[in-house]
Amino acid sequence: MEQQRGSFTGKLGFVLAAAGSAVGLGNLWRFPYLAAKYGGGIFLLVYLILAVSFGFALMITEIALGRKTRLSAIGAYEALNRKFRFLGYLSCVVPFIITPYYCVIGGWVLKYLTVFVTNQVSEAAADDFFTNFITQPGAPVVFFLIYVLLGVVVVRFGVEKGIEKASRIMMPILIVMTVFIAIFSMMQPGAMEGVKYYLMPDFSRFNATTVLAAMGQLFYSMSLAMGIMITYGSYMKKEANLEQSVRQIELFDTGIAFMAGLMIIPAVFAFSGGSEEALGKGPSLMFITLPKVFDSMKFGTVVGAVFFLLVLFAALTSSISLTETLVSIVSDKFGWTRKKSCAVILIFLVAVGIPVSLGFGVWSFIAPFGMSLLDFFDFISNSVLMPIVAFLTCVFVGYVVKAKAIIEEVEINGAFKFKKFYTVMIKYIAPVCLVAILIFAIMEAMGVITV
Ligand code: TRP
């Protein structure tokens, strides 16, 4: 792959490819449950502020690093400074933690697709349907295995292009459907309370945990702080406008996350009341709430089936590109063939994914820090490793390669409008805030300060 590094074709090619990989379960599943849990409006506000400031600076940096060096993460950091080679490795650890549990959720989506296709909508709308499902020892593991296998087979035979093409048709339909479902949700009796909760920030709920959660979500959803955007940048043409592309990707990704929140949060109020408990469901929120929405809808079975099919595609494009990343990391590192690398990654995903899946049922005694295994992996990657990678990247760019080098790369095609803002962000604001947030959140978690 290194020798014949291709480029994205067309003006929109890069943006579509990057956005296609960025949009996935992060937007549809993770964003709404975090927003519901962390105070609604205040989470949304913090997220938006972080996206235009911090997310913007970090995405510019990563894409520029890739385009400048024409290398993926490990090589890119090393090429610019040998001492920072470890940062390339560190960022590669993140997709290894994320992918297995991403595929577990993918399996849940697959299950819900079959539920709707077989017309079990009212069963699925029952309160404990989801819990009964994930606590079983067999079914969730089987769906997970099918999902993983699907992804690895695609990567093994290099047919990602086909999936990508399909998802280019599916993605716009998904967006239209999300808007439609959101409008339907908002029209349910009692839903307006939820709209208020989601759109009006309650500043008394502002604290470091909210900021940390919003930031982790930003990294996750935009595939930042894990070397991915460096790889994407390495395929970007010099003629493409980098700053504009970043803005478009961010707008697209954030727009879909926002709509997903509007689809799910009002429904939580309409169907389950807006209690702390209903809002704090975490990873299961989408799976508990949406079937209730579809159940109360005319033709809900069909709408639900189509919807989960589209979500499956959005999830697949993301997990395939995650799997592809893992495969290329091991094949580059160890010089293995594609076949061998795929086999090793498959074994790895299965070995880690099964305990994650069983962690909700028979193996729920494995609960590091009182979290389910899925929540634990999610926490370690999004709230610990990614902020650390992001911090080191800021230090690396701000003080070692210097912001100027990135600015020059951006300016190859046209002015960099937010140049000054970028420099201040990457050198001072971002690193200081990152450290502060991490320290605060750790102190909160240890109960040193109470909120
Ligand atoms: N951003 C993706 C989502 O929102 C998840 C993701 C994280 C991802 N890292 C990735 C997707 C790398 C593709 C490649 O679901």
mmCIF file of C-alpha atoms and ligand atoms in Angstrom, residues 17-30 94-95 98-99 102 217-224 226-229 232 253 314-323 325 382 386, ligand 1:
data_model
loop_
_atom_site.group_PDB
_atom_site.id
_atom_site.type_symbol
_atom_site.label_atom_id
_atom_site.label_comp_id
_atom_site.label_asym_id
_atom_site.label_seq_id
_atom_site.Cartn_x
_atom_site.Cartn_y
_atom_site.Cartn_z
ATOM 1 C CA ALA A 17 -14.580 9.228 2.129
ATOM 2 C CA ALA A 18 -13.584 10.849 5.402
ATOM 3 C CA ALA A 19 -17.171 11.634 6.342
ATOM 4 C CA GLY A 20 -18.259 8.131 5.412
ATOM 5 C CA SER A 21 -15.768 6.688 7.829
ATOM 6 C CA ALA A 22 -16.528 9.282 10.482
ATOM 7 C CA VAL A 23 -20.283 8.757 10.448
ATOM 8 C CA GLY A 24 -21.224 5.591 12.220
ATOM 9 C CA LEU A 25 -22.388 4.265 15.537
ATOM 10 C CA GLY A 26 -20.630 7.196 17.157
ATOM 11 C CA ASN A 27 -23.226 9.560 15.762
ATOM 12 C CA LEU A 28 -26.309 7.386 15.954
ATOM 13 C CA TRP A 29 -25.758 5.329 19.063
ATOM 14 C CA ARG A 30 -23.119 6.977 21.227
ATOM 15 C CA VAL A 94 -6.838 3.075 20.311
ATOM 16 C CA PRO A 95 -8.457 1.283 17.346
ATOM 17 C CA ILE A 98 -12.422 0.280 20.065
ATOM 18 C CA THR A 99 -12.970 -2.247 17.290
ATOM 19 C CA TYR A 102 -17.759 -1.654 18.126
ATOM 20 C CA GLN A 217 -17.209 11.780 22.006
ATOM 21 C CA LEU A 218 -15.661 14.370 19.714
ATOM 22 C CA PHE A 219 -12.577 12.193 19.214
ATOM 23 C CA TYR A 220 -14.628 9.082 18.742
ATOM 24 C CA SER A 221 -17.149 10.525 16.338
ATOM 25 C CA MET A 222 -14.625 12.362 14.194
ATOM 26 C CA SER A 223 -12.124 9.501 14.345
ATOM 27 C CA LEU A 224 -9.497 11.783 15.895
ATOM 28 C CA MET A 226 -6.150 7.521 16.857
ATOM 29 C CA GLY A 227 -4.070 8.085 13.766
ATOM 30 C CA ILE A 228 -6.979 7.557 11.358
ATOM 31 C CA MET A 229 -7.169 11.064 9.976
ATOM 32 C CA TYR A 232 -6.772 9.725 5.361
ATOM 33 C CA ASP A 253 -20.661 14.544 11.255
ATOM 34 C CA ALA A 314 -23.267 3.035 8.583
ATOM 35 C CA ALA A 315 -21.793 0.753 11.263
ATOM 36 C CA LEU A 316 -20.260 -1.601 8.715
ATOM 37 C CA THR A 317 -18.450 1.125 6.789
ATOM 38 C CA SER A 318 -16.925 2.302 10.046
ATOM 39 C CA SER A 319 -16.006 -1.093 11.437
ATOM 40 C CA ILE A 320 -14.639 -2.224 8.093
ATOM 41 C CA SER A 321 -12.358 0.751 7.962
ATOM 42 C CA LEU A 322 -11.384 0.102 11.588
ATOM 43 C CA THR A 323 -10.647 -3.543 10.780
ATOM 44 C CA THR A 325 -6.647 -0.184 9.946
ATOM 45 C CA ASN A 382 -12.206 7.737 24.828
ATOM 46 C CA MET A 386 -7.416 9.673 23.301
HETATM 47 N N1 TRP B 1 -16.128 7.723 13.925
HETATM 48 C C1 TRP B 1 -16.768 6.461 13.850
HETATM 49 C C2 TRP B 1 -18.183 6.562 14.363
HETATM 50 O O1 TRP B 1 -18.671 7.624 14.634
HETATM 51 C C3 TRP B 1 -16.051 5.417 14.632
HETATM 52 C C4 TRP B 1 -14.616 5.336 14.333
HETATM 53 C C5 TRP B 1 -13.643 5.558 15.196
HETATM 54 C C6 TRP B 1 -14.015 5.002 13.110
HETATM 55 N N2 TRP B 1 -12.449 5.374 14.584
HETATM 56 C C7 TRP B 1 -12.654 5.028 13.313
HETATM 57 C C8 TRP B 1 -14.500 4.671 11.872
HETATM 58 C C9 TRP B 1 -11.775 4.750 12.305
HETATM 59 C C10 TRP B 1 -13.630 4.393 10.853
HETATM 60 C C11 TRP B 1 -12.270 4.432 11.071
HETATM 61 O O2 TRP B 1 -18.852 5.594 14.499
#
